[in-house]
mmCIF file of C-alpha atoms in Angstrom:
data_model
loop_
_atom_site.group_PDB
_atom_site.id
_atom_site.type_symbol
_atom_site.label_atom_id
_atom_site.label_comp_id
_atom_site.label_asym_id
_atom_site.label_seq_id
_atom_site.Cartn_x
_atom_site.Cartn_y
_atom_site.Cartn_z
ATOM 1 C CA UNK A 1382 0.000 0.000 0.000
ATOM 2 C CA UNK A 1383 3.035 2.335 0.960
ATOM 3 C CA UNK A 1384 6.414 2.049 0.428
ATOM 4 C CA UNK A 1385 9.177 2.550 2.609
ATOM 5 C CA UNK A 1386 12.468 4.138 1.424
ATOM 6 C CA UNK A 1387 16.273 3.659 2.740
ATOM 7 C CA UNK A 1388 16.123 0.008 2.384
ATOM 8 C CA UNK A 1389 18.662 -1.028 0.314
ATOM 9 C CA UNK A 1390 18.399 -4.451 -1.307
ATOM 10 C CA UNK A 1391 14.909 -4.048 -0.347
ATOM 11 C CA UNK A 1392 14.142 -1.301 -2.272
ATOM 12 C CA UNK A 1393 16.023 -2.124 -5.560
ATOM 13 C CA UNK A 1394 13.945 -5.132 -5.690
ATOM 14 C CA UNK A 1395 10.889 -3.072 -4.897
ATOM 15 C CA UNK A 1396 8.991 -5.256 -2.067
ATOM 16 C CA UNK A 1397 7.259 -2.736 -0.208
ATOM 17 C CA UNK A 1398 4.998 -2.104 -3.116
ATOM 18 C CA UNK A 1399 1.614 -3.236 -3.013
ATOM 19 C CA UNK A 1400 -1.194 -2.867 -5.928
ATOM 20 C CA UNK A 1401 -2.615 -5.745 -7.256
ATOM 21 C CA UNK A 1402 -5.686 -7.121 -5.388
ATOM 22 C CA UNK A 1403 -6.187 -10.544 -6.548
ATOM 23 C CA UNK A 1404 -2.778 -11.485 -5.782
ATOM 24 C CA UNK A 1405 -2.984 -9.548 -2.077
ATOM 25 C CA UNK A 1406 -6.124 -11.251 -1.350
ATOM 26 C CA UNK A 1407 -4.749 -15.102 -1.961
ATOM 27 C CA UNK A 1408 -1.699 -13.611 0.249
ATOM 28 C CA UNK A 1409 -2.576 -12.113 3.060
ATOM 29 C CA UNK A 1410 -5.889 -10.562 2.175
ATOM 30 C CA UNK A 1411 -7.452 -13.812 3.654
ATOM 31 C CA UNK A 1412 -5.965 -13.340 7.078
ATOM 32 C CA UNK A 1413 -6.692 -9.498 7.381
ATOM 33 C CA UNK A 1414 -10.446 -10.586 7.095
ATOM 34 C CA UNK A 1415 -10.130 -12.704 10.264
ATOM 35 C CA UNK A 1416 -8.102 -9.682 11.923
ATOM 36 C CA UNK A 1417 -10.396 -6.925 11.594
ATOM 37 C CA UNK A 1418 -13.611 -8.084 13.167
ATOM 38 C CA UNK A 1419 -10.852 -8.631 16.304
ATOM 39 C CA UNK A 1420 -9.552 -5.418 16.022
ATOM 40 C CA UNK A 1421 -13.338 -3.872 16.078
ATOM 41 C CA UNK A 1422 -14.476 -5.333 18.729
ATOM 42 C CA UNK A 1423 -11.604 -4.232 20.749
ATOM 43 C CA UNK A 1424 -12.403 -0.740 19.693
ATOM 44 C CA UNK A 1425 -15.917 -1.114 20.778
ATOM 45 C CA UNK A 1426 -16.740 1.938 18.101
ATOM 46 C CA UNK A 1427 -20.706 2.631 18.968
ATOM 47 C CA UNK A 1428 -23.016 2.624 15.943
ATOM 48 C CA UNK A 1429 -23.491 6.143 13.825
ATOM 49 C CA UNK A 1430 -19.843 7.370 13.346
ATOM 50 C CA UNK A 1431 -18.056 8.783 10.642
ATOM 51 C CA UNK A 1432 -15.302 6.450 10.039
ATOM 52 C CA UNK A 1433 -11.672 6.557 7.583
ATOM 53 C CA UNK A 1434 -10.181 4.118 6.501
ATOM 54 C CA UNK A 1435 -6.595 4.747 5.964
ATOM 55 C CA UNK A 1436 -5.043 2.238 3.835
ATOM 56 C CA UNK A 1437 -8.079 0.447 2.793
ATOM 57 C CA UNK A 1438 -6.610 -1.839 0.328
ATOM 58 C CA UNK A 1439 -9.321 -4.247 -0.915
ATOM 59 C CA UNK A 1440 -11.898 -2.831 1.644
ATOM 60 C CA UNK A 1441 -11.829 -6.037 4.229
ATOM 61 C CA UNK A 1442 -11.633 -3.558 7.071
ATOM 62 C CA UNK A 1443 -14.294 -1.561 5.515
ATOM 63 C CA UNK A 1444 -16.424 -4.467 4.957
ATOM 64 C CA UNK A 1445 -16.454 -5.041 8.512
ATOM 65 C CA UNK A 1446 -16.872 -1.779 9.863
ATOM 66 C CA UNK A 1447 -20.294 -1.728 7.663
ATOM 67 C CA UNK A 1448 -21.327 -4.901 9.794
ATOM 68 C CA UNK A 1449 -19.419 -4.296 13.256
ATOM 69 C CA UNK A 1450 -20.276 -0.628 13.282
ATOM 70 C CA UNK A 1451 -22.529 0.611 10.892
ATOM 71 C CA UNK A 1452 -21.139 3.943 10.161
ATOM 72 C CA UNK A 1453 -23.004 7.382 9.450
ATOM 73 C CA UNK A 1454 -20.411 8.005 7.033
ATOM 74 C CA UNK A 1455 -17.471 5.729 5.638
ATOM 75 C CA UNK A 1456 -14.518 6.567 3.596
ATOM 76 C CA UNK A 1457 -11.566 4.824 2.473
ATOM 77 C CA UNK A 1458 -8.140 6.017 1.130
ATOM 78 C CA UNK A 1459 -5.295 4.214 -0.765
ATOM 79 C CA UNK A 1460 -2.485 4.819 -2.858
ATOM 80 C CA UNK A 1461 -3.269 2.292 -5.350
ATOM 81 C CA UNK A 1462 -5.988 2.201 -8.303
ATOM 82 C CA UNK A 1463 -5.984 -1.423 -8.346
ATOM 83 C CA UNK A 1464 -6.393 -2.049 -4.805
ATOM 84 C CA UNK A 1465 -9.401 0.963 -4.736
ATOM 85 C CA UNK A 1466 -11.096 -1.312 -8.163
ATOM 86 C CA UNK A 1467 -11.071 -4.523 -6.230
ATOM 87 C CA UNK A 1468 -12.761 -2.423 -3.187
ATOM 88 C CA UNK A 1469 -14.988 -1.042 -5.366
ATOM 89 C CA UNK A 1470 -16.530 -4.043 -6.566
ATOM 90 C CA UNK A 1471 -16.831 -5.022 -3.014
ATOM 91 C CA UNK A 1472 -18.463 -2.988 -1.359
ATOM 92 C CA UNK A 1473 -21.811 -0.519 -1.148
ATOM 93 C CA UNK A 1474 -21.526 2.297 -3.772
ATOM 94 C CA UNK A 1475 -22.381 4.553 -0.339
ATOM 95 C CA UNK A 1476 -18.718 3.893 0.512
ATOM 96 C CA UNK A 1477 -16.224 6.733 -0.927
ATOM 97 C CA UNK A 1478 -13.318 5.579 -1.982
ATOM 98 C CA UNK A 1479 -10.598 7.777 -2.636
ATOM 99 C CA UNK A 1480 -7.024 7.650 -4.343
ATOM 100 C CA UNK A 1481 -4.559 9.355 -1.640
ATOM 101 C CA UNK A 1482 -1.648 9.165 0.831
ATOM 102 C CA UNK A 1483 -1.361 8.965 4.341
ATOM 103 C CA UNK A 1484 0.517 11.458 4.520
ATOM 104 C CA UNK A 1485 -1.918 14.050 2.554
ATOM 105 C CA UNK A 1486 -5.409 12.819 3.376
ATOM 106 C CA UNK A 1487 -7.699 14.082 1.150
ATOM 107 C CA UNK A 1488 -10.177 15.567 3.838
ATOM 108 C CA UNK A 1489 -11.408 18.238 5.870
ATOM 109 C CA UNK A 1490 -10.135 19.212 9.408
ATOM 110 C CA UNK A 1491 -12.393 17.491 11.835
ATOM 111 C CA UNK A 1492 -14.107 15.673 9.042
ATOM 112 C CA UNK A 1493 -14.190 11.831 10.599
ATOM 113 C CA UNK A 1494 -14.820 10.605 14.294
ATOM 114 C CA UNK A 1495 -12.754 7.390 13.884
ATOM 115 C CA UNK A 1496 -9.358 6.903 11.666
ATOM 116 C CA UNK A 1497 -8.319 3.175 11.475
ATOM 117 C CA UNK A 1498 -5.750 1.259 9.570
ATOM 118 C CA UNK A 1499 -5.600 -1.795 8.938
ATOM 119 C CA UNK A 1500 -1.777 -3.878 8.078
ATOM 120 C CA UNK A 1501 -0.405 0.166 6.999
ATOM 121 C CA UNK A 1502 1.549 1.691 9.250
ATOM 122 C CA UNK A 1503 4.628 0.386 9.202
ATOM 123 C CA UNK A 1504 4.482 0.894 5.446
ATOM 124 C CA UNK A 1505 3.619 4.346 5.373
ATOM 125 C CA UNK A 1506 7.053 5.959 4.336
ATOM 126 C CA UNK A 1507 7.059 9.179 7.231
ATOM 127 C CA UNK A 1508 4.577 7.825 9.738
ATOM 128 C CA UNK A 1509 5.179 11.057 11.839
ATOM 129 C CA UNK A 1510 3.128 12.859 9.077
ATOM 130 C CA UNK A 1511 0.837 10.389 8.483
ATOM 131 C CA UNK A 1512 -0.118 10.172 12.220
ATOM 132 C CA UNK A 1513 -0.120 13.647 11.803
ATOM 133 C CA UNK A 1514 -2.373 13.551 9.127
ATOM 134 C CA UNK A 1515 -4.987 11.178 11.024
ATOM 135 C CA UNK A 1516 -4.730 13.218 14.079
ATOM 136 C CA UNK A 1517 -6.022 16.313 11.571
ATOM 137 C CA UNK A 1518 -9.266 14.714 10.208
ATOM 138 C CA UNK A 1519 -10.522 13.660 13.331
ATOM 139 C CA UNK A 1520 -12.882 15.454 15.788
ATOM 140 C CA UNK A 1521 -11.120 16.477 19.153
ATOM 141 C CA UNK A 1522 -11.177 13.235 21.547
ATOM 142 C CA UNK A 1523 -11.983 11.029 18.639
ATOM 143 C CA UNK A 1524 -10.151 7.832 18.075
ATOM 144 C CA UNK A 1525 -6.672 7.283 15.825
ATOM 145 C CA UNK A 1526 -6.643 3.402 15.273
ATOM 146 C CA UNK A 1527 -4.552 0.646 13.757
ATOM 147 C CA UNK A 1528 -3.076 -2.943 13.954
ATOM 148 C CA UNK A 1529 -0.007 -4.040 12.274
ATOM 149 C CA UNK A 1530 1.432 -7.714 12.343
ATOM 150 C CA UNK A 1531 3.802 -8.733 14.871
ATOM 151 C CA UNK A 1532 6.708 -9.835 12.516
ATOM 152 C CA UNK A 1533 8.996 -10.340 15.198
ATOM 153 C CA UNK A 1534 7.635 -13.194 16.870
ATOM 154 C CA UNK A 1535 3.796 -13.944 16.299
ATOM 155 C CA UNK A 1536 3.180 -14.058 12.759
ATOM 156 C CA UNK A 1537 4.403 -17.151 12.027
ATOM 157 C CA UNK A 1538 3.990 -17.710 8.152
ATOM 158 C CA UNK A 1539 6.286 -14.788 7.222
ATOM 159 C CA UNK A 1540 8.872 -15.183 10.143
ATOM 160 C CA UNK A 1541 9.159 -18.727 9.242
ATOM 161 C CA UNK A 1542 9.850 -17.906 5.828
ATOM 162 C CA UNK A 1543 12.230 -15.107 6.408
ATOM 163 C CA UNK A 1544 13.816 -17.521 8.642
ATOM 164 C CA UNK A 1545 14.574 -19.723 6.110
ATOM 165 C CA UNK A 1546 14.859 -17.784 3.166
ATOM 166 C CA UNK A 1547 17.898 -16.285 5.604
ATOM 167 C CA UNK A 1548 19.576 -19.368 6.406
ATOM 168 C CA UNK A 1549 19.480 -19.730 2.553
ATOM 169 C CA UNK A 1550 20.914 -16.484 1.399
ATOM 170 C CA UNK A 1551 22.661 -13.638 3.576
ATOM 171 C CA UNK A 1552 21.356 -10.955 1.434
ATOM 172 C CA UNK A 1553 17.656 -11.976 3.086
ATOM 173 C CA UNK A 1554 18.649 -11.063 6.139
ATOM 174 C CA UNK A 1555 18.203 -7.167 5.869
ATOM 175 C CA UNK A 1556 14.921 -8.063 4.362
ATOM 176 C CA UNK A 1557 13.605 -9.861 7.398
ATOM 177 C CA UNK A 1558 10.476 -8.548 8.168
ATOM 178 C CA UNK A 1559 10.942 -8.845 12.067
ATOM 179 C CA UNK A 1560 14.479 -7.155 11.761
ATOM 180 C CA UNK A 1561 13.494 -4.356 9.390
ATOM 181 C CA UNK A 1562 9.484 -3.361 10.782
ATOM 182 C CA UNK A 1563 10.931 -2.455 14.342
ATOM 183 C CA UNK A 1564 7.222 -0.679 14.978
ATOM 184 C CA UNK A 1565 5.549 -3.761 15.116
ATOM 185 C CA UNK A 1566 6.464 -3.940 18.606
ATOM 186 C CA UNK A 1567 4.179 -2.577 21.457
ATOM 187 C CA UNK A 1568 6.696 -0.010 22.848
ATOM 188 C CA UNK A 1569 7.467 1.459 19.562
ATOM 189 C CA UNK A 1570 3.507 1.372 18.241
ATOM 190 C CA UNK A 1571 2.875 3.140 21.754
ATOM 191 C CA UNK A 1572 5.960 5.738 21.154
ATOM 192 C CA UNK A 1573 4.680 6.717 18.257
ATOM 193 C CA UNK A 1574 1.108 7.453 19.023
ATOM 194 C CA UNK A 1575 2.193 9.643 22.138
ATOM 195 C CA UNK A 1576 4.285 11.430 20.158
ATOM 196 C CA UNK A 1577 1.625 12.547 17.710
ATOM 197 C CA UNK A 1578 0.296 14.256 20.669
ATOM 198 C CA UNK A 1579 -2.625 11.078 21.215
ATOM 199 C CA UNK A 1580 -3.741 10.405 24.613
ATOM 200 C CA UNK A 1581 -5.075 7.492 26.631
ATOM 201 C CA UNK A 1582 -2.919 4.899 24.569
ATOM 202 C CA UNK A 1583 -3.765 1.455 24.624
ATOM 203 C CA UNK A 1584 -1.788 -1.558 23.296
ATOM 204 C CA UNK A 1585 -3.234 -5.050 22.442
ATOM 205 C CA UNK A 1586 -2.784 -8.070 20.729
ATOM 206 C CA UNK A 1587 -4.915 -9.851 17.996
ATOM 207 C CA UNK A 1588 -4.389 -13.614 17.570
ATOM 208 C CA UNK A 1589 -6.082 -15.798 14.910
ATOM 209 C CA UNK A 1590 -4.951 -19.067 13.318
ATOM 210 C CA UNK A 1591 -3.707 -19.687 9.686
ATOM 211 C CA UNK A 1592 -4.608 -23.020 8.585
ATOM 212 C CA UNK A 1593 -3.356 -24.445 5.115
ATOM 213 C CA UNK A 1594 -4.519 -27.795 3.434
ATOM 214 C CA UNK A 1595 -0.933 -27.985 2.920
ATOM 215 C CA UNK A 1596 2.546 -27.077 1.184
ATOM 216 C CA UNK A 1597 0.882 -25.456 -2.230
ATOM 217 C CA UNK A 1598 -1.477 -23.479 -0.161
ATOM 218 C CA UNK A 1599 1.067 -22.298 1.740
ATOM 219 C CA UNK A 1600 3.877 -21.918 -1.058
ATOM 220 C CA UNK A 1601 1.743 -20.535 -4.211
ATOM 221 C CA UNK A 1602 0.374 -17.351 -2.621
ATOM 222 C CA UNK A 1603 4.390 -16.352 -2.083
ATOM 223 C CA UNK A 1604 4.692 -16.509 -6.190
ATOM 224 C CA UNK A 1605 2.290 -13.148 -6.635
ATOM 225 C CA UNK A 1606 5.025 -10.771 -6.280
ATOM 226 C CA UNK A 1607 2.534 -8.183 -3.943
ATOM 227 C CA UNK A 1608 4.612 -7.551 -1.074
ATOM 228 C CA UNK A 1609 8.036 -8.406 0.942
ATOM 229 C CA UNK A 1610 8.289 -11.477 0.827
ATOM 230 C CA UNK A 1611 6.064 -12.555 -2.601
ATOM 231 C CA UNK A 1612 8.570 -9.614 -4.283
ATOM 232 C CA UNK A 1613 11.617 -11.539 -2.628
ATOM 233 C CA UNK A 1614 10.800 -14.972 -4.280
ATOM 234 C CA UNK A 1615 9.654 -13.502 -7.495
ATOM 235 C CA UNK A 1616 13.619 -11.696 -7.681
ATOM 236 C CA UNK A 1617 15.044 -15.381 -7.809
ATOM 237 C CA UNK A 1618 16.015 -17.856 -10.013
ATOM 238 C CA UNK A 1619 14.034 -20.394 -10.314
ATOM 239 C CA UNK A 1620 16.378 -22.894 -8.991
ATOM 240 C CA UNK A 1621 17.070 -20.781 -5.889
ATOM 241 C CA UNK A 1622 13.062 -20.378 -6.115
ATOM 242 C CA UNK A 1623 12.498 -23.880 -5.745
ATOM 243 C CA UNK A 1624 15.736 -24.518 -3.085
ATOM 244 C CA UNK A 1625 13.447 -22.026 -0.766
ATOM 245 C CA UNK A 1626 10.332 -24.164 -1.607
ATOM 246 C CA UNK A 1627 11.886 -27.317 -0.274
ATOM 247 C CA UNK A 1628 13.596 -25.658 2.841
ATOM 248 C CA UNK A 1629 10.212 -23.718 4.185
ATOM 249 C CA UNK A 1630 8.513 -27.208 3.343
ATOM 250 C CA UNK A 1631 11.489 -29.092 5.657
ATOM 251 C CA UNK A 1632 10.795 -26.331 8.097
ATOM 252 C CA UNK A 1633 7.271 -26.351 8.630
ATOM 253 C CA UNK A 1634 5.910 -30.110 7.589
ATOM 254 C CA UNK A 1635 9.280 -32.001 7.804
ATOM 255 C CA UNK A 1636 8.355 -35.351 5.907
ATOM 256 C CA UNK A 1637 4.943 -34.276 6.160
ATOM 257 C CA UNK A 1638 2.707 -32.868 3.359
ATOM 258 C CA UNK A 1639 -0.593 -32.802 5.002
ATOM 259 C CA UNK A 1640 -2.240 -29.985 6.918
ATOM 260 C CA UNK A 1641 -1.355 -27.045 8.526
ATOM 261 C CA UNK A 1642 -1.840 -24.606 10.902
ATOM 262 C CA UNK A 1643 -0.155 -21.491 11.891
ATOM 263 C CA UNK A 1644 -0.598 -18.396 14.303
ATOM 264 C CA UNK A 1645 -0.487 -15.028 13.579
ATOM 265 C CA UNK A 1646 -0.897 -12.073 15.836
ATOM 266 C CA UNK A 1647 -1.347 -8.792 14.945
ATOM 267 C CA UNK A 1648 -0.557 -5.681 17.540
ATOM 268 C CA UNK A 1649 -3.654 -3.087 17.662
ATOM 269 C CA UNK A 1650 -3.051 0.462 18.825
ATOM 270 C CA UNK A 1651 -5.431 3.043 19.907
ATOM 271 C CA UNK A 1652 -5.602 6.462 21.334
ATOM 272 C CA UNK A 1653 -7.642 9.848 21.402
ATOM 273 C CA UNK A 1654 -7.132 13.118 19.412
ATOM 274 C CA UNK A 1655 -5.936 16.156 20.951
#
């Protein structure tokens, strides 16, 4: 949805990017879907608000604030024209949908009651500004929201990989989701929401469980190219391609091919305008 500069080998191979639905969705679009009714019921959001979206991708957080917390008003905002047609499709026509940055939301001072993102912030490039930026559109004591994976330790489909993938190749390692997204992390998600002047700051997790019929459910989302990871594999050779293949599958099923199941926990943030 965003991309983050200063990256090095990350950059040149451009992983950050994100803006192709259909391949999201069969990546991690499945799991954001079982995220964000968790994340809305922690907010606990009564009925009647006007709501943004930041970062709404393919609209599953939208989706579920429509049947969580039936808005007054609901807008989503993203960067990319091909996430915004997948939303579009999706969801009520009573939804705006706009193209724009977090970092110059196209809105009004005062113009929303609730800002939430959903799997952005760690990918917005100056998060300063775009916390900024949320802190601008919403009413004074309204809510600045988000959640954001826990690369680190709790999602475990992408730290297993990056695990392996750096075991495989040393250039990985800078790419290592848990090593480079040092926000995901509940001091650093609470630093920077007091520092954007946000009060009462809470910090919680979001667990749900990732369960795969087996290696090629697992493996074939990773070949769409949208994202870290997906953009990693798609930069290799296919020999080196399938090396990774058999070493996540050695990781995670041993001599196993069968079912899976995985955890992933995401880290939800929360805390009032000024």
């Amino acid at each position: 949805m965003y991309e983050k500069k200063g990256l090095g080998m990350a950059e040149a191979i451009g992983n950050d990017s994100w803006n192709a639905g259909d391949p999201y969705d069969r990546f991690i679009g499945r799991w954001s879907r079982r995220v964000a009714p968790l994340f809305l019921s922690w907010l606990a959001i009564p009925t009647g608000r006007r709501w943004l979206d930041v970062g709404c991708g393919t609209g599953a957080l939208c989706a579920e604030i429509l049947r969580h917390s039936p808005p007054a008003a609901l807008t989503g905002v993203d960067p990319s024209a091909g996430f915004l047609s997948v939303a579009r499709q999706r969801l009520p026509t009573s939804i705006r949908l706009l193209v724009g940055d977090a970092g110059s939301i196209p809105l009004q001072d005062g113009e929303v009651d609730v800002v939430a993102s959903g799997l952005v912030l760690n990918f917005i490039a100056h998060l300063p500004q775009g916390l900024a930026e949320m802190v601008r559109v919403t009413v004074p004591g309204g809510i600045v929201a988000g959640y954001v994976w826990d690369y680190a330790e709790g999602m475990e489909m992408l730290r297993r990989f990056w695990d392996v993938a750096s075991t495989l190749d040393p250039d990985a390692v800078e790419l290592h989701e848990g090593r480079r997204f040092t926000l995901c992390r509940p001091p650093s998600l609470a630093s920077a929401f007091k520092q954007a002047s946000l009060t009462n700051v809470e910090i919680a997790p979001l667990e749900i469980e990732m369960e795969f019929s087996g290696l090629d459910d697992l493996w074939q989302p990773f070949l769409g190219a949208q994202g870290p990871a997906p953009a990693y594999v798609a930069s290799l050779p296919q020999d080196r391609r399938l090396r990774l293949r058999e070493a996540l599958r050695r990781s995670l099923l041993g001599a196993d091919n069968g079912p899976l199941t995985l955890r992933a926990r995401a880290w939800a943030v929360r805390g009032n305008s000024p």
